[in-house]
Short mmCIF file of C-alpha atoms in Angstrom, two decimals:
data_model
loop_
_atom_site.label_atom_id
_atom_site.label_comp_id
_atom_site.label_asym_id
_atom_site.label_seq_id
_atom_site.Cartn_x
_atom_site.Cartn_y
_atom_site.Cartn_z
CA MET D 1 -38.81 -0.90 15.99
CA LYS D 2 -41.14 1.93 15.05
CA ALA D 3 -41.47 0.53 11.53
CA SER D 4 -42.32 -2.91 12.91
CA ARG D 5 -44.94 -1.44 15.22
CA LEU D 6 -46.47 0.55 12.37
CA ALA D 7 -46.57 -2.55 10.16
CA ALA D 8 -48.20 -4.60 12.92
CA THR D 9 -50.76 -1.86 13.56
CA GLY D 10 -51.54 -1.64 9.84
CA ALA D 11 -51.98 -5.41 9.59
CA LEU D 12 -54.37 -5.45 12.56
CA ALA D 13 -56.36 -2.57 11.09
CA GLY D 14 -56.58 -4.33 7.73
CA ALA D 15 -57.75 -7.53 9.38
CA ALA D 16 -60.39 -5.60 11.30
CA VAL D 17 -61.67 -4.00 8.09
CA LEU D 18 -61.87 -7.39 6.39
CA ALA D 19 -63.67 -8.88 9.36
CA LEU D 20 -66.21 -6.09 9.37
CA SER D 21 -66.75 -6.14 5.60
CA ALA D 22 -66.92 -9.94 5.20
CA PRO D 23 -70.66 -10.29 5.91
CA ALA D 24 -71.44 -7.66 3.25
CA PHE D 25 -69.71 -9.76 0.59
CA ALA D 26 -71.06 -13.12 1.75
CA HIS D 27 -74.81 -12.61 1.56
CA VAL D 28 -77.14 -14.00 -1.11
CA SER D 29 -77.41 -11.49 -3.96
CA VAL D 30 -79.06 -11.13 -7.38
CA GLN D 31 -77.57 -9.68 -10.57
CA PRO D 32 -78.72 -9.66 -14.21
CA GLU D 33 -76.73 -11.28 -16.99
CA GLY D 34 -76.25 -8.06 -18.93
CA THR D 35 -79.01 -5.57 -18.15
CA ALA D 36 -82.47 -5.76 -16.63
CA ALA D 37 -84.41 -3.02 -18.44
CA LYS D 38 -87.85 -1.91 -17.35
CA GLY D 39 -90.59 -3.49 -19.44
CA GLY D 40 -88.20 -6.07 -20.88
CA TYR D 41 -86.95 -9.57 -20.15
CA ALA D 42 -83.72 -10.66 -18.49
CA VAL D 43 -81.83 -13.61 -17.09
CA ILE D 44 -80.98 -13.00 -13.45
CA ASP D 45 -78.56 -14.97 -11.26
CA PHE D 46 -79.05 -15.57 -7.55
CA LYS D 47 -75.50 -15.86 -6.23
CA VAL D 48 -75.20 -18.04 -3.12
CA PRO D 49 -71.84 -18.19 -1.32
CA ASN D 50 -71.19 -20.73 1.42
CA GLU D 51 -70.36 -18.95 4.68
CA ARG D 52 -69.69 -22.08 6.74
CA ASP D 53 -66.52 -24.13 7.14
CA ASP D 54 -68.27 -27.28 8.32
CA ALA D 55 -71.55 -27.41 6.36
CA SER D 56 -72.83 -27.18 2.78
CA THR D 57 -75.72 -25.14 1.41
CA THR D 58 -78.35 -27.69 0.49
CA ARG D 59 -81.42 -25.56 -0.14
CA LEU D 60 -82.30 -22.11 -1.49
CA GLU D 61 -85.80 -20.69 -1.33
CA VAL D 62 -86.45 -17.39 -3.12
CA THR D 63 -89.72 -15.50 -2.69
CA PHE D 64 -90.74 -13.32 -5.63
CA PRO D 65 -92.22 -9.84 -5.10
CA THR D 66 -96.00 -9.61 -4.87
CA ASP D 67 -96.20 -5.83 -5.27
CA HIS D 68 -94.69 -6.17 -8.77
CA PRO D 69 -95.49 -9.73 -9.87
CA LEU D 70 -93.59 -11.31 -12.75
CA ALA D 71 -95.83 -13.13 -15.22
CA SER D 72 -92.94 -15.30 -16.40
CA ALA D 73 -90.14 -16.83 -14.30
CA LEU D 74 -88.35 -19.86 -15.78
CA PRO D 75 -85.45 -21.39 -13.83
CA GLU D 76 -82.57 -22.96 -15.74
CA PRO D 77 -82.13 -26.72 -15.17
CA MET D 78 -79.15 -27.45 -12.90
CA ALA D 79 -77.36 -30.75 -12.44
CA GLY D 80 -77.54 -31.96 -8.85
CA TRP D 81 -80.48 -29.76 -7.91
CA LYS D 82 -84.22 -30.38 -7.76
CA ILE D 83 -86.21 -27.26 -8.68
CA GLN D 84 -89.76 -26.53 -7.56
CA VAL D 85 -91.71 -23.58 -8.94
CA THR D 86 -94.68 -22.33 -6.92
CA LYS D 87 -97.37 -20.15 -8.51
CA SER D 88 -100.06 -18.11 -6.79
CA LYS D 89 -103.23 -16.35 -7.86
CA LEU D 90 -102.83 -12.63 -8.41
CA ALA D 91 -105.09 -10.15 -6.65
CA LYS D 92 -104.96 -8.06 -9.83
CA PRO D 93 -104.45 -9.74 -13.25
CA VAL D 94 -101.37 -8.74 -15.26
CA GLU D 95 -101.59 -8.14 -19.00
CA MET D 96 -98.88 -9.85 -21.07
CA HIS D 97 -98.76 -9.98 -24.88
CA GLY D 98 -102.39 -8.91 -25.00
CA GLU D 99 -103.52 -11.65 -22.60
CA LYS D 100 -104.50 -11.35 -18.96
CA ILE D 101 -102.40 -13.45 -16.56
CA ASN D 102 -104.22 -14.48 -13.37
CA GLU D 103 -101.27 -16.16 -11.64
CA ALA D 104 -97.54 -15.64 -11.33
CA VAL D 105 -94.51 -17.32 -9.80
CA SER D 106 -94.42 -16.57 -6.09
CA LYS D 107 -91.51 -18.79 -5.06
CA ILE D 108 -88.74 -20.97 -6.50
CA THR D 109 -87.00 -23.59 -4.37
CA TRP D 110 -83.75 -25.35 -5.21
CA THR D 111 -82.95 -28.50 -3.19
CA ALA D 112 -79.60 -30.25 -3.50
CA GLU D 113 -79.70 -33.89 -4.59
CA ASP D 114 -75.98 -34.29 -4.01
CA LYS D 115 -73.46 -32.30 -1.93
CA GLY D 116 -74.87 -28.85 -2.65
CA VAL D 117 -72.64 -25.79 -2.31
CA GLU D 118 -69.65 -26.96 -0.32
CA PRO D 119 -67.45 -24.81 1.97
CA GLY D 120 -65.19 -22.49 0.00
CA TYR D 121 -67.50 -22.33 -3.04
CA PHE D 122 -70.46 -20.37 -4.39
CA GLN D 123 -73.25 -21.26 -6.81
CA LYS D 124 -75.33 -19.25 -9.28
CA PHE D 125 -79.02 -20.04 -9.73
CA PRO D 126 -80.23 -18.55 -13.08
CA VAL D 127 -83.84 -17.58 -13.79
CA SER D 128 -85.33 -16.00 -16.93
CA VAL D 129 -87.87 -13.36 -15.86
CA GLY D 130 -90.24 -10.85 -17.47
CA ALA D 131 -91.85 -8.70 -18.29
CA LEU D 132 -90.09 -6.48 -15.76
CA PRO D 133 -92.21 -3.70 -14.25
CA GLU D 134 -91.93 -0.15 -15.55
CA ASP D 135 -93.10 1.67 -12.42
CA THR D 136 -90.25 0.81 -10.05
CA ASP D 137 -86.46 1.04 -9.95
CA GLU D 138 -85.81 -2.22 -8.11
CA LEU D 139 -87.25 -5.58 -7.14
CA VAL D 140 -86.73 -7.21 -3.75
CA PHE D 141 -86.40 -10.99 -3.53
CA LYS D 142 -86.36 -12.49 -0.04
CA ALA D 143 -84.27 -15.66 0.30
CA LEU D 144 -83.80 -18.50 2.79
CA GLN D 145 -80.47 -20.36 2.74
CA THR D 146 -80.45 -23.77 4.42
CA TYR D 147 -77.28 -25.64 5.42
CA SER D 148 -76.66 -29.36 5.76
CA ASP D 149 -76.70 -29.01 9.58
CA ASN D 150 -80.29 -27.62 9.29
CA GLU D 151 -79.26 -24.05 10.03
CA VAL D 152 -81.41 -21.54 8.12
CA VAL D 153 -80.15 -18.05 7.29
CA ARG D 154 -82.95 -15.63 6.42
CA TRP D 155 -81.87 -13.01 3.87
CA ILE D 156 -85.07 -10.98 4.20
CA GLU D 157 -84.19 -7.58 5.63
CA VAL D 158 -84.96 -4.64 3.35
CA ARG D 159 -82.55 -1.73 3.43
CA GLN D 160 -84.18 1.59 4.30
CA ASP D 161 -83.19 4.89 2.69
CA GLY D 162 -80.55 6.74 4.69
CA GLN D 163 -79.67 3.68 6.77
CA GLU D 164 -76.78 1.25 6.69
CA GLU D 165 -77.12 -2.15 5.09
CA PRO D 166 -78.84 -4.61 7.47
CA GLU D 167 -77.11 -7.69 8.81
CA ASN D 168 -79.13 -10.07 6.62
CA PRO D 169 -80.08 -8.01 3.53
CA ALA D 170 -82.57 -9.31 1.00
CA PRO D 171 -81.34 -9.65 -2.61
CA VAL D 172 -82.26 -6.53 -4.62
CA LEU D 173 -82.40 -6.37 -8.42
CA THR D 174 -81.77 -2.88 -9.81
CA LEU D 175 -83.67 -2.10 -13.02
CA SER D 176 -82.24 0.05 -15.79
CA ALA D 177 -84.13 2.52 -17.96
CA ALA D 178 -86.42 1.05 -20.62
CA SER D 179 -85.16 0.95 -24.20
CA GLY D 180 -87.85 0.87 -26.92
CA ASP D 181 -90.59 -1.57 -25.96
CA GLY D 182 -88.24 -3.89 -24.08
CA HIS D 183 -87.92 -6.31 -26.97
CA GLY D 184 -85.32 -4.47 -29.04
CA THR D 185 -87.83 -2.98 -31.49
CA ALA D 186 -86.25 0.45 -31.31
CA THR D 187 -82.84 -1.02 -32.05
CA ALA D 188 -84.22 -2.95 -35.00
CA GLU D 189 -85.88 0.18 -36.37
CA ASP D 190 -82.64 2.13 -35.99
CA ALA D 191 -80.77 -0.62 -37.84
CA SER D 192 -83.42 -0.58 -40.60
CA ASP D 193 -83.10 3.20 -40.95
CA LYS D 194 -79.32 2.94 -41.17
CA THR D 195 -79.60 0.22 -43.81
CA THR D 196 -82.01 2.32 -45.86
CA THR D 197 -79.76 5.38 -45.61
CA THR D 198 -76.70 3.37 -46.60
CA ALA D 199 -78.53 1.90 -49.59
CA ALA D 200 -79.64 5.37 -50.70
CA ASP D 201 -76.11 6.72 -50.35
CA SER D 202 -74.70 3.82 -52.34
CA SER D 203 -77.32 4.37 -55.05
CA GLY D 204 -76.40 8.06 -55.21
CA ASP D 205 -72.69 7.24 -55.46
CA THR D 206 -73.34 4.82 -58.33
CA GLY D 207 -75.39 7.43 -60.21
CA ASP D 208 -72.63 10.05 -59.87
CA GLY D 209 -70.01 7.60 -61.12
CA THR D 210 -72.10 6.63 -64.14
CA ASP D 211 -72.75 10.27 -65.03
CA THR D 212 -69.05 11.14 -64.80
CA THR D 213 -68.09 8.18 -66.99
CA ALA D 214 -70.64 9.21 -69.64
CA ARG D 215 -69.24 12.73 -69.72
CA VAL D 216 -65.67 11.49 -70.17
CA LEU D 217 -66.69 9.15 -72.98
CA GLY D 218 -68.58 12.02 -74.65
CA VAL D 219 -65.54 14.28 -74.60
CA VAL D 220 -63.32 11.49 -75.96
CA GLY D 221 -65.85 10.84 -78.76
CA ILE D 222 -65.91 14.49 -79.75
CA ALA D 223 -62.09 14.62 -79.85
CA VAL D 224 -61.89 11.48 -81.99
CA GLY D 225 -64.52 12.90 -84.35
CA ALA D 226 -62.59 16.17 -84.71
CA LEU D 227 -59.40 14.27 -85.55
CA GLY D 228 -61.30 12.28 -88.19
CA VAL D 229 -62.61 15.44 -89.84
CA ALA D 230 -59.15 17.02 -89.86
CA TYR D 231 -57.62 13.93 -91.42
CA GLY D 232 -60.31 13.90 -94.13
CA VAL D 233 -59.65 17.53 -95.04
CA LEU D 234 -55.88 16.98 -95.32
CA ALA D 235 -56.35 13.88 -97.49
CA GLY D 236 -58.63 15.81 -99.81
CA ARG D 237 -56.09 18.59 -100.26
CA ARG D 238 -53.32 16.12 -101.16
CA ARG D 239 -55.45 14.56 -103.89
CA THR D 240 -56.28 17.97 -105.35
CA ASP D 241 -52.60 18.97 -105.45
CA ALA D 242 -51.77 15.71 -107.18
#
């Protein structure tokens, strides 16, 4: 009986934990495909789970940060979804590849042309972005999730330091440390240096092998010559004796 009571209590506690933690797992989030390094470019995915049992997600509206504008934001085409990219003038131009950019993407909206994200499923919405800022550790994207019954869930609350996660947290992209200039130049230079070093080592090995071979052949030649001289001397003596 005690074991049964303990098992029942444990099951109820587990269910309570799951119930409390469910909202944290179900919100709209953003993650990079690989890494999102400062100063570089990345493909990021907005992950949208369906939290309803009786409605589908038919619209996603993501607002891009204005404090750290992204000069380039290109959504990936998706079957069954209409994509609208909205650009806005920047208060301060951004320099990109030596050119000044006066506008940037301020919002991307995905609207379902079919069933959308049905109950029990999630959908990823990929976007290629860059160049990522170098003076911040994260980017906040506020999102609106609309269901087929016209309910709108606003994922716009920003988590404050030292506080628990809000009920409707905004998607946050964490940026990693910059590597090189963000385009892999440092890696390419490292690879070039390694190639040069390897070529030099190989050249040195070939030189040592050639030198060793020459020495061996020289010794063999001297030995053969000595044998020839000895044979000549012996032959001469035999003729004299005869």
